[in-house]
PDB file of C-alpha atoms in Angstrom:
ATOM      1  CA  MET A 552     -10.928 -10.657 -82.429  1.00 45.00           C
ATOM      2  CA  ARG A 553      -8.822 -11.373 -79.182  1.00 45.00           C
ATOM      3  CA  THR A 554      -9.091  -7.653 -78.401  1.00 42.00           C
ATOM      4  CA  PHE A 555     -12.284  -6.942 -78.523  1.00 40.00           C
ATOM      5  CA  ILE A 556     -12.929 -10.002 -76.560  1.00 41.00           C
ATOM      6  CA  PHE A 557     -10.952  -8.271 -73.660  1.00 40.00           C
ATOM      7  CA  LEU A 558     -12.575  -4.884 -74.408  1.00 40.00           C
ATOM      8  CA  PHE A 559     -15.766  -6.171 -74.407  1.00 39.00           C
ATOM      9  CA  CYS A 560     -15.445  -7.560 -70.594  1.00 42.00           C
ATOM     10  CA  THR A 561     -13.630  -5.015 -69.473  1.00 41.00           C
ATOM     11  CA  THR A 562     -16.721  -2.526 -70.408  1.00 40.00           C
ATOM     12  CA  ILE A 563     -19.513  -4.894 -68.819  1.00 40.00           C
ATOM     13  CA  PHE A 564     -17.727  -5.850 -66.112  1.00 41.00           C
ATOM     14  CA  GLY A 565     -16.322  -1.895 -65.949  1.00 41.00           C
ATOM     15  CA  PHE A 566     -20.239  -0.634 -65.559  1.00 38.00           C
ATOM     16  CA  SER A 567     -21.369  -3.389 -63.861  1.00 37.00           C
ATOM     17  CA  PRO A 568     -22.055  -2.650 -59.578  1.00 41.00           C
ATOM     18  CA  VAL A 569     -19.132  -4.346 -58.114  1.00 40.00           C
ATOM     19  CA  LYS A 570     -20.073  -5.330 -54.285  1.00 41.00           C
ATOM     20  CA  LEU A 571     -17.084  -4.838 -51.932  1.00 43.00           C
ATOM     21  CA  PHE A 572     -16.311  -6.718 -48.681  1.00 49.00           C
ATOM     22  CA  SER A 573     -12.576  -5.493 -47.874  1.00 58.00           C
ATOM     23  CA  GLN A 574     -12.853  -3.226 -44.977  1.00 60.00           C
ATOM     24  CA  ASN A 575     -10.408  -1.021 -47.429  1.00 71.00           C
ATOM     25  CA  ALA A 576     -13.116  -0.413 -49.723  1.00 80.00           C
ATOM     26  CA  LYS A 577     -14.065   2.955 -50.430  1.00 85.00           C
ATOM     27  CA  ILE A 578     -17.171   5.413 -50.200  1.00 86.00           C
ATOM     28  CA  VAL A 579     -17.702   8.189 -52.340  1.00 89.00           C
ATOM     29  CA  ILE A 580     -18.592  11.095 -50.376  1.00 88.00           C
ATOM     30  CA  ALA A 581     -21.022  13.152 -52.888  1.00 88.00           C
ATOM     31  CA  ALA A 582     -21.313  16.774 -50.997  1.00 88.00           C
ATOM     32  CA  ASP A 583     -20.270  18.170 -47.391  1.00 88.00           C
ATOM     33  CA  LYS A 584     -23.305  17.114 -44.720  1.00 88.00           C
ATOM     34  CA  THR A 585     -23.753  15.815 -41.677  1.00 88.00           C
ATOM     35  CA  VAL A 586     -25.266  12.502 -41.200  1.00 88.00           C
ATOM     36  CA  SER A 587     -26.150  10.476 -37.530  1.00 86.00           C
ATOM     37  CA  VAL A 588     -24.443   7.049 -36.894  1.00 84.00           C
ATOM     38  CA  ASP A 589     -27.137   5.656 -38.602  1.00 84.00           C
ATOM     39  CA  GLU A 590     -26.791   7.648 -41.773  1.00 87.00           C
ATOM     40  CA  VAL A 591     -23.287   6.977 -42.138  1.00 86.00           C
ATOM     41  CA  PHE A 592     -24.344   3.335 -42.453  1.00 86.00           C
ATOM     42  CA  ASP A 593     -26.838   3.549 -44.599  1.00 88.00           C
ATOM     43  CA  ILE A 594     -24.495   5.256 -46.508  1.00 88.00           C
ATOM     44  CA  ILE A 595     -21.567   1.745 -46.723  1.00 86.00           C
ATOM     45  CA  LYS A 596     -24.223  -0.056 -47.264  1.00 87.00           C
ATOM     46  CA  GLN A 597     -25.561   1.707 -50.460  1.00 88.00           C
ATOM     47  CA  GLN A 598     -22.364   1.024 -51.611  1.00 86.00           C
ATOM     48  CA  THR A 599     -21.503  -1.820 -50.428  1.00 85.00           C
ATOM     49  CA  ASN A 600     -22.927  -5.483 -49.243  1.00 83.00           C
ATOM     50  CA  TYR A 601     -22.190  -4.665 -45.746  1.00 84.00           C
ATOM     51  CA  THR A 602     -24.397  -5.246 -43.327  1.00 84.00           C
ATOM     52  CA  PHE A 603     -24.732  -3.994 -39.472  1.00 84.00           C
ATOM     53  CA  ILE A 604     -25.789  -5.908 -36.540  1.00 83.00           C
ATOM     54  CA  TYR A 605     -25.749  -3.364 -33.185  1.00 81.00           C
ATOM     55  CA  GLN A 606     -28.235  -2.398 -30.423  1.00 81.00           C
ATOM     56  CA  GLU A 607     -31.561  -0.271 -31.153  1.00 78.00           C
ATOM     57  CA  ASP A 608     -30.919   3.289 -29.852  1.00 78.00           C
ATOM     58  CA  LEU A 609     -27.122   2.607 -29.089  1.00 80.00           C
ATOM     59  CA  PHE A 610     -26.243   5.853 -31.206  1.00 79.00           C
ATOM     60  CA  LYS A 611     -28.561   7.969 -29.958  1.00 77.00           C
ATOM     61  CA  LYS A 612     -26.794  10.469 -27.731  1.00 78.00           C
ATOM     62  CA  LEU A 613     -23.856  10.600 -30.133  1.00 80.00           C
ATOM     63  CA  PRO A 614     -23.038  13.879 -31.937  1.00 84.00           C
ATOM     64  CA  LYS A 615     -23.952  14.611 -35.532  1.00 86.00           C
ATOM     65  CA  VAL A 616     -21.289  13.203 -37.988  1.00 86.00           C
ATOM     66  CA  GLN A 617     -19.088  15.696 -40.000  1.00 86.00           C
ATOM     67  CA  LEU A 618     -18.567  14.084 -44.033  1.00 87.00           C
ATOM     68  CA  LYS A 619     -16.101  15.672 -46.047  1.00 89.00           C
ATOM     69  CA  LYS A 620     -17.005  15.793 -49.903  1.00 88.00           C
ATOM     70  CA  GLY A 621     -14.731  12.634 -51.561  1.00 89.00           C
ATOM     71  CA  THR A 622     -13.658   9.476 -50.527  1.00 90.00           C
ATOM     72  CA  ILE A 623     -13.181   7.523 -47.546  1.00 88.00           C
ATOM     73  CA  ARG A 624     -12.057   3.599 -46.565  1.00 87.00           C
ATOM     74  CA  VAL A 625     -14.971   2.233 -44.532  1.00 83.00           C
ATOM     75  CA  ASN A 626     -13.067   1.018 -41.942  1.00 81.00           C
ATOM     76  CA  ASP A 627     -11.888   4.984 -41.470  1.00 85.00           C
ATOM     77  CA  LEU A 628     -15.380   6.272 -41.982  1.00 86.00           C
ATOM     78  CA  LEU A 629     -16.017   4.047 -39.010  1.00 83.00           C
ATOM     79  CA  LYS A 630     -13.718   5.365 -36.776  1.00 82.00           C
ATOM     80  CA  ASN A 631     -14.607   9.253 -37.460  1.00 83.00           C
ATOM     81  CA  SER A 632     -17.938   8.485 -37.018  1.00 82.00           C
ATOM     82  CA  PHE A 633     -17.915   7.411 -33.014  1.00 75.00           C
ATOM     83  CA  SER A 634     -14.864   6.900 -30.810  1.00 68.00           C
ATOM     84  CA  SER A 635     -13.176   3.764 -30.687  1.00 60.00           C
ATOM     85  CA  LYS A 636     -12.845   4.097 -26.649  1.00 65.00           C
ATOM     86  CA  ASP A 637     -16.271   4.309 -26.407  1.00 76.00           C
ATOM     87  CA  PHE A 638     -17.825   1.786 -28.833  1.00 79.00           C
ATOM     88  CA  ASP A 639     -15.617  -1.214 -31.219  1.00 79.00           C
ATOM     89  CA  PHE A 640     -16.632  -2.858 -34.732  1.00 78.00           C
ATOM     90  CA  SER A 641     -15.195  -6.538 -36.056  1.00 80.00           C
ATOM     91  CA  PHE A 642     -15.548  -7.900 -39.599  1.00 77.00           C
ATOM     92  CA  ALA A 643     -17.361 -11.018 -39.493  1.00 77.00           C
ATOM     93  CA  ASN A 644     -18.581 -13.249 -41.961  1.00 74.00           C
ATOM     94  CA  GLY A 645     -16.971 -11.095 -44.470  1.00 70.00           C
ATOM     95  CA  ASN A 646     -19.827  -8.807 -45.014  1.00 80.00           C
ATOM     96  CA  THR A 647     -21.400  -8.514 -41.572  1.00 84.00           C
ATOM     97  CA  ILE A 648     -19.940  -5.327 -39.458  1.00 84.00           C
ATOM     98  CA  LEU A 649     -20.759  -6.095 -35.661  1.00 83.00           C
ATOM     99  CA  VAL A 650     -20.877  -2.813 -33.648  1.00 84.00           C
ATOM    100  CA  LYS A 651     -20.967  -3.601 -29.666  1.00 83.00           C
ATOM    101  CA  GLU A 652     -20.261  -0.566 -26.663  1.00 80.00           C
ATOM    102  CA  VAL A 653     -17.159  -0.967 -24.812  1.00 77.00           C
ATOM    103  CA  ARG A 654     -17.977  -1.426 -21.527  1.00 74.00           C
ATOM    104  CA  VAL A 655     -15.669  -0.110 -18.874  1.00 66.00           C
ATOM    105  CA  GLU A 656     -15.153  -1.360 -15.654  1.00 64.00           C
ATOM    106  CA  LYS A 657     -15.259   1.639 -12.687  1.00 62.00           C
ATOM    107  CA  VAL A 658     -12.893   0.615 -10.556  1.00 60.00           C
ATOM    108  CA  ILE A 659     -13.606   2.036  -7.428  1.00 60.00           C
ATOM    109  CA  VAL A 660     -10.531   2.958  -5.345  1.00 62.00           C
ATOM    110  CA  GLN A 661     -11.406   3.247  -1.732  1.00 67.00           C
ATOM    111  CA  GLN A 662      -9.474   5.701   0.236  1.00 71.00           C
ATOM    112  CA  ALA A 663      -8.374   4.869   4.160  1.00 74.00           C
ATOM    113  CA  LYS A 664     -10.305   5.300   6.642  1.00 88.00           C
ATOM    114  CA  ASN A 665      -8.276   7.500   9.976  1.00 92.00           C
ATOM    115  CA  ILE A 666      -8.684   5.750  12.968  1.00 94.00           C
ATOM    116  CA  GLU A 667      -7.797   6.305  16.753  1.00 95.00           C
ATOM    117  CA  ILE A 668      -5.045   4.168  17.909  1.00 95.00           C
ATOM    118  CA  SER A 669      -3.919   4.170  20.995  1.00 96.00           C
ATOM    119  CA  GLY A 670      -1.404   2.254  23.399  1.00 96.00           C
ATOM    120  CA  THR A 671       1.691   1.952  25.719  1.00 96.00           C
ATOM    121  CA  VAL A 672       5.480   2.250  24.678  1.00 96.00           C
ATOM    122  CA  THR A 673       8.131   0.605  27.444  1.00 95.00           C
ATOM    123  CA  ASN A 674      11.709  -0.055  27.585  1.00 93.00           C
ATOM    124  CA  ASP A 675      13.240  -3.586  27.668  1.00 89.00           C
ATOM    125  CA  ARG A 676      12.058  -3.446  31.449  1.00 90.00           C
ATOM    126  CA  LYS A 677       8.555  -3.235  30.660  1.00 91.00           C
ATOM    127  CA  GLU A 678       9.240   0.318  32.873  1.00 93.00           C
ATOM    128  CA  PRO A 679       6.518   2.965  30.713  1.00 93.00           C
ATOM    129  CA  LEU A 680       8.753   5.267  28.534  1.00 93.00           C
ATOM    130  CA  PRO A 681       7.510   9.210  28.757  1.00 93.00           C
ATOM    131  CA  GLY A 682       8.122  11.868  26.378  1.00 92.00           C
ATOM    132  CA  VAL A 683       8.636   8.965  23.361  1.00 94.00           C
ATOM    133  CA  ASN A 684       7.699  10.421  20.069  1.00 94.00           C
ATOM    134  CA  ILE A 685       4.967   9.413  17.302  1.00 95.00           C
ATOM    135  CA  LYS A 686       4.502  10.334  13.786  1.00 95.00           C
ATOM    136  CA  VAL A 687       2.370   9.395  11.132  1.00 94.00           C
ATOM    137  CA  LYS A 688       4.607   8.555   7.634  1.00 92.00           C
ATOM    138  CA  GLY A 689       3.655  11.358   5.630  1.00 90.00           C
ATOM    139  CA  THR A 690       1.057  13.563   7.642  1.00 90.00           C
ATOM    140  CA  ASN A 691       1.868  15.929  10.025  1.00 91.00           C
ATOM    141  CA  ALA A 692       0.115  14.001  12.714  1.00 92.00           C
ATOM    142  CA  THR A 693       2.177  13.954  15.651  1.00 93.00           C
ATOM    143  CA  ALA A 694       1.693  12.654  19.214  1.00 94.00           C
ATOM    144  CA  GLN A 695       4.290  12.127  22.699  1.00 94.00           C
ATOM    145  CA  THR A 696       3.204   9.626  25.412  1.00 94.00           C
ATOM    146  CA  ASP A 697       2.621  10.753  28.813  1.00 94.00           C
ATOM    147  CA  PHE A 698       3.886  10.118  32.109  1.00 91.00           C
ATOM    148  CA  ASP A 699       2.764   6.248  31.743  1.00 93.00           C
ATOM    149  CA  GLY A 700       4.027   5.946  28.423  1.00 94.00           C
ATOM    150  CA  LYS A 701       0.502   5.769  27.284  1.00 95.00           C
ATOM    151  CA  TYR A 702      -0.407   7.340  23.660  1.00 96.00           C
ATOM    152  CA  THR A 703      -3.198   8.225  21.574  1.00 96.00           C
ATOM    153  CA  ILE A 704      -3.172   9.330  17.479  1.00 96.00           C
ATOM    154  CA  THR A 705      -5.118   9.534  14.442  1.00 94.00           C
ATOM    155  CA  ALA A 706      -3.631   7.954  11.042  1.00 94.00           C
ATOM    156  CA  PRO A 707      -5.436   6.409   8.293  1.00 93.00           C
ATOM    157  CA  SER A 708      -5.701   2.629   8.596  1.00 91.00           C
ATOM    158  CA  ASP A 709      -3.436   1.718   6.180  1.00 91.00           C
ATOM    159  CA  GLY A 710      -0.520   3.904   7.558  1.00 92.00           C
ATOM    160  CA  ILE A 711       2.655   3.789   8.789  1.00 94.00           C
ATOM    161  CA  LEU A 712       3.680   5.209  12.467  1.00 96.00           C
ATOM    162  CA  LEU A 713       7.354   6.639  13.292  1.00 95.00           C
ATOM    163  CA  PHE A 714       8.875   5.365  17.127  1.00 96.00           C
ATOM    164  CA  SER A 715      11.471   7.632  18.624  1.00 93.00           C
ATOM    165  CA  TYR A 716      13.059   8.412  21.662  1.00 92.00           C
ATOM    166  CA  ILE A 717      16.974   9.818  22.407  1.00 88.00           C
ATOM    167  CA  GLY A 718      18.621   6.997  23.912  1.00 86.00           C
ATOM    168  CA  HIS A 719      16.085   3.886  21.922  1.00 90.00           C
ATOM    169  CA  ARG A 720      16.467   2.160  18.412  1.00 90.00           C
ATOM    170  CA  SER A 721      13.426   3.879  16.508  1.00 92.00           C
ATOM    171  CA  GLU A 722      10.816   1.646  15.393  1.00 93.00           C
ATOM    172  CA  ILE A 723       8.736   1.701  12.085  1.00 94.00           C
ATOM    173  CA  VAL A 724       5.556   0.118  12.779  1.00 94.00           C
ATOM    174  CA  ALA A 725       2.358  -0.298  10.043  1.00 93.00           C
ATOM    175  CA  VAL A 726      -1.126   0.291  11.406  1.00 94.00           C
ATOM    176  CA  ASN A 727      -2.930  -2.686   9.681  1.00 91.00           C
ATOM    177  CA  ASN A 728      -6.010  -1.344  10.698  1.00 91.00           C
ATOM    178  CA  LYS A 729      -5.012  -1.603  14.250  1.00 93.00           C
ATOM    179  CA  LYS A 730      -6.460   0.080  16.672  1.00 94.00           C
ATOM    180  CA  VAL A 731      -4.381  -0.603  19.503  1.00 96.00           C
ATOM    181  CA  ILE A 732      -0.519  -0.452  19.002  1.00 95.00           C
ATOM    182  CA  ASN A 733       1.809  -1.673  22.054  1.00 96.00           C
ATOM    183  CA  ILE A 734       5.724  -1.115  21.900  1.00 94.00           C
ATOM    184  CA  SER A 735       8.950  -1.856  23.478  1.00 94.00           C
ATOM    185  CA  LEU A 736      11.873   0.634  22.268  1.00 94.00           C
ATOM    186  CA  THR A 737      15.249  -0.665  23.005  1.00 91.00           C
ATOM    187  CA  GLU A 738      17.594   0.967  24.259  1.00 88.00           C
ATOM    188  CA  GLU A 739      20.467   2.135  22.111  1.00 80.00           C
ATOM    189  CA  THR A 740      23.980   2.173  23.779  1.00 68.00           C
ATOM    190  CA  LYS A 741      26.872   4.338  21.796  1.00 60.00           C
ATOM    191  CA  GLN A 742      30.159   4.930  23.079  1.00 50.00           C
ATOM    192  CA  LEU A 743      31.308   8.905  23.578  1.00 46.00           C
ATOM    193  CA  GLU A 744      34.309   9.680  21.840  1.00 48.00           C
ATOM    194  CA  GLY A 745      34.603  12.847  23.888  1.00 49.00           C
ATOM    195  CA  VAL A 746      32.160  14.834  26.552  1.00 48.00           C
ATOM    196  CA  THR A 747      31.668  18.438  26.087  1.00 54.00           C
ATOM    197  CA  VAL A 748      29.913  20.834  27.664  1.00 49.00           C
ATOM    198  CA  ASN A 749      27.369  23.404  27.147  1.00 54.00           C
ATOM    199  CA  THR A 750      27.898  26.238  28.858  1.00 51.00           C
ATOM    200  CA  GLY A 751      24.903  28.168  27.727  1.00 51.00           C
ATOM    201  CA  VAL A 752      27.029  30.488  25.604  1.00 47.00           C
ATOM    202  CA  THR A 753      29.651  28.088  24.318  1.00 52.00           C
ATOM    203  CA  VAL A 754      30.196  24.269  23.745  1.00 54.00           C
ATOM    204  CA  ARG A 755      33.476  23.254  24.902  1.00 58.00           C
ATOM    205  CA  LYS A 756      35.372  20.418  25.509  1.00 57.00           C
ATOM    206  CA  LYS A 757      35.945  18.629  29.256  1.00 56.00           C
ATOM    207  CA  GLU A 758      39.167  18.469  29.827  1.00 57.00           C
ATOM    208  CA  LEU A 759      39.438  22.399  28.483  1.00 56.00           C
ATOM    209  CA  ILE A 760      36.732  23.355  31.856  1.00 57.00           C
ATOM    210  CA  THR A 761      38.707  24.501  34.606  1.00 56.00           C
ATOM    211  CA  GLY A 762      36.173  24.201  37.061  1.00 59.00           C
ATOM    212  CA  ALA A 763      34.859  21.178  38.298  1.00 62.00           C
ATOM    213  CA  VAL A 764      32.247  18.981  35.752  1.00 67.00           C
ATOM    214  CA  THR A 765      30.010  16.357  37.002  1.00 71.00           C
ATOM    215  CA  ILE A 766      28.580  13.808  34.454  1.00 73.00           C
ATOM    216  CA  TYR A 767      25.709  11.712  34.657  1.00 70.00           C
ATOM    217  CA  LYS A 768      24.615   8.278  33.306  1.00 72.00           C
ATOM    218  CA  GLY A 769      21.708   7.918  31.800  1.00 71.00           C
ATOM    219  CA  GLU A 770      21.531   4.363  34.200  1.00 72.00           C
ATOM    220  CA  GLU A 771      22.193   6.789  37.138  1.00 71.00           C
ATOM    221  CA  LEU A 772      18.756   9.197  36.350  1.00 70.00           C
ATOM    222  CA  ARG A 773      16.283   6.076  36.202  1.00 72.00           C
ATOM    223  CA  GLN A 774      17.645   4.639  39.472  1.00 69.00           C
ATOM    224  CA  ILE A 775      16.490   8.167  40.985  1.00 66.00           C
ATOM    225  CA  SER A 776      13.452   8.661  38.488  1.00 62.00           C
ATOM    226  CA  THR A 777      12.251   7.620  35.616  1.00 58.00           C
ATOM    227  CA  GLN A 778       9.717  10.408  34.765  1.00 60.00           C
ATOM    228  CA  ASN A 779      11.312  13.815  35.909  1.00 68.00           C
ATOM    229  CA  VAL A 780      15.031  14.480  34.624  1.00 71.00           C
ATOM    230  CA  VAL A 781      15.438  17.873  36.907  1.00 70.00           C
ATOM    231  CA  GLN A 782      14.322  16.144  39.791  1.00 70.00           C
ATOM    232  CA  ALA A 783      16.690  13.460  39.301  1.00 70.00           C
ATOM    233  CA  LEU A 784      20.059  15.579  38.713  1.00 73.00           C
ATOM    234  CA  LYS A 785      18.422  17.342  42.148  1.00 70.00           C
ATOM    235  CA  SER A 786      18.742  14.237  44.077  1.00 71.00           C
ATOM    236  CA  LEU A 787      22.070  13.459  42.563  1.00 70.00           C
ATOM    237  CA  ASP A 788      23.859  16.614  43.024  1.00 71.00           C
ATOM    238  CA  PRO A 789      23.297  18.956  46.004  1.00 69.00           C
ATOM    239  CA  SER A 790      24.658  22.365  43.748  1.00 70.00           C
ATOM    240  CA  PHE A 791      21.758  21.827  41.385  1.00 70.00           C
ATOM    241  CA  ILE A 792      18.716  23.797  42.433  1.00 74.00           C
ATOM    242  CA  VAL A 793      15.610  24.305  40.968  1.00 71.00           C
ATOM    243  CA  LEU A 794      13.453  26.851  41.838  1.00 71.00           C
ATOM    244  CA  ASN A 795      10.008  26.939  42.896  1.00 69.00           C
ATOM    245  CA  ASN A 796       7.975  29.582  40.753  1.00 67.00           C
ATOM    246  CA  ASN A 797       4.237  29.775  42.259  1.00 68.00           C
ATOM    247  CA  LEU A 798       3.300  31.953  39.037  1.00 67.00           C
ATOM    248  CA  VAL A 799       3.256  29.005  37.209  1.00 62.00           C
ATOM    249  CA  GLY A 800       1.243  26.864  38.962  1.00 61.00           C
ATOM    250  CA  SER A 801       1.060  23.404  37.986  1.00 63.00           C
ATOM    251  CA  ASN A 802       1.829  24.566  33.747  1.00 61.00           C
ATOM    252  CA  PRO A 803       3.343  21.209  32.303  1.00 60.00           C
ATOM    253  CA  ASN A 804       4.941  23.875  29.527  1.00 58.00           C
ATOM    254  CA  ILE A 805       6.746  26.152  31.978  1.00 63.00           C
ATOM    255  CA  LEU A 806      10.650  24.662  32.403  1.00 65.00           C
ATOM    256  CA  PRO A 807      11.706  25.457  36.318  1.00 69.00           C
ATOM    257  CA  THR A 808      14.173  27.806  36.851  1.00 73.00           C
ATOM    258  CA  ILE A 809      17.236  26.290  37.908  1.00 72.00           C
ATOM    259  CA  GLU A 810      20.525  27.425  40.155  1.00 70.00           C
ATOM    260  CA  VAL A 811      23.865  25.527  39.536  1.00 68.00           C
ATOM    261  CA  ARG A 812      26.166  26.650  42.904  1.00 61.00           C
ATOM    262  CA  GLY A 813      24.725  29.615  43.901  1.00 58.00           C
ATOM    263  CA  GLN A 814      24.578  31.488  40.075  1.00 55.00           C
ATOM    264  CA  THR A 815      21.486  30.868  37.763  1.00 48.00           C
ATOM    265  CA  SER A 816      22.964  29.229  34.985  1.00 48.00           C
ATOM    266  CA  LEU A 817      19.965  27.410  33.468  1.00 48.00           C
ATOM    267  CA  SER A 818      16.868  28.031  33.277  1.00 45.00           C
ATOM    268  CA  ALA A 819      13.613  28.189  30.531  1.00 42.00           C
ATOM    269  CA  ASN A 820      15.637  29.743  27.935  1.00 45.00           C
ATOM    270  CA  GLN A 821      18.863  27.193  28.007  1.00 46.00           C
TER     271      GLN A 821
END
């Protein structure tokens, strides 16, 4: 009798349409077919007690879903029906599936605009420094100060300017959207371990030169001229002769021809 009752109950419940509420419930696909996302939901609803809540026409632009004959879990079927990066679904209240569109906030990255920057570069004594090199970090943009220490350069509003000048400490300045950047360079004093003389052919130490050697320091040159080193040397040493070339006119890119002690030992290509 007990065996009969057990078999009877098993038979009754085995053929009863059991409604599943687990997301692992399996859905039977009778044959290979192509359906819309809405039709996928209909298939799930027919075989389970699930109901769907979603906005009308939410899947209107989605491509068809390819279904293969066999069985598949509800969770996997939903994942295969639409992209998880565009849509999200969640199980609520046991048998309700909420489907919504994933809204991604677009972050607009604004590129720093280029601005024209101008300013003046001076030394510790507030004197203008001509010939200071200015470079925009990370680019090929460069500029140089004029005889009054003034410069103009184009750089990104969030860029960085590099200032360098012989005999002075280099400086790094952030633009920070500033259109005027004035800067003072500090003179860098370094003790020379040895003096070498460039003859135009070889570089030799001072003590190995048999002729007369004259050394002028930067301070001496600045006392004569802060803008033209050649003219300063001409004033300090009578043997240093600058020859005028009327053919080049006032072209600033042409270096003068120089004679030292009556012989041409320095020129534009030396």
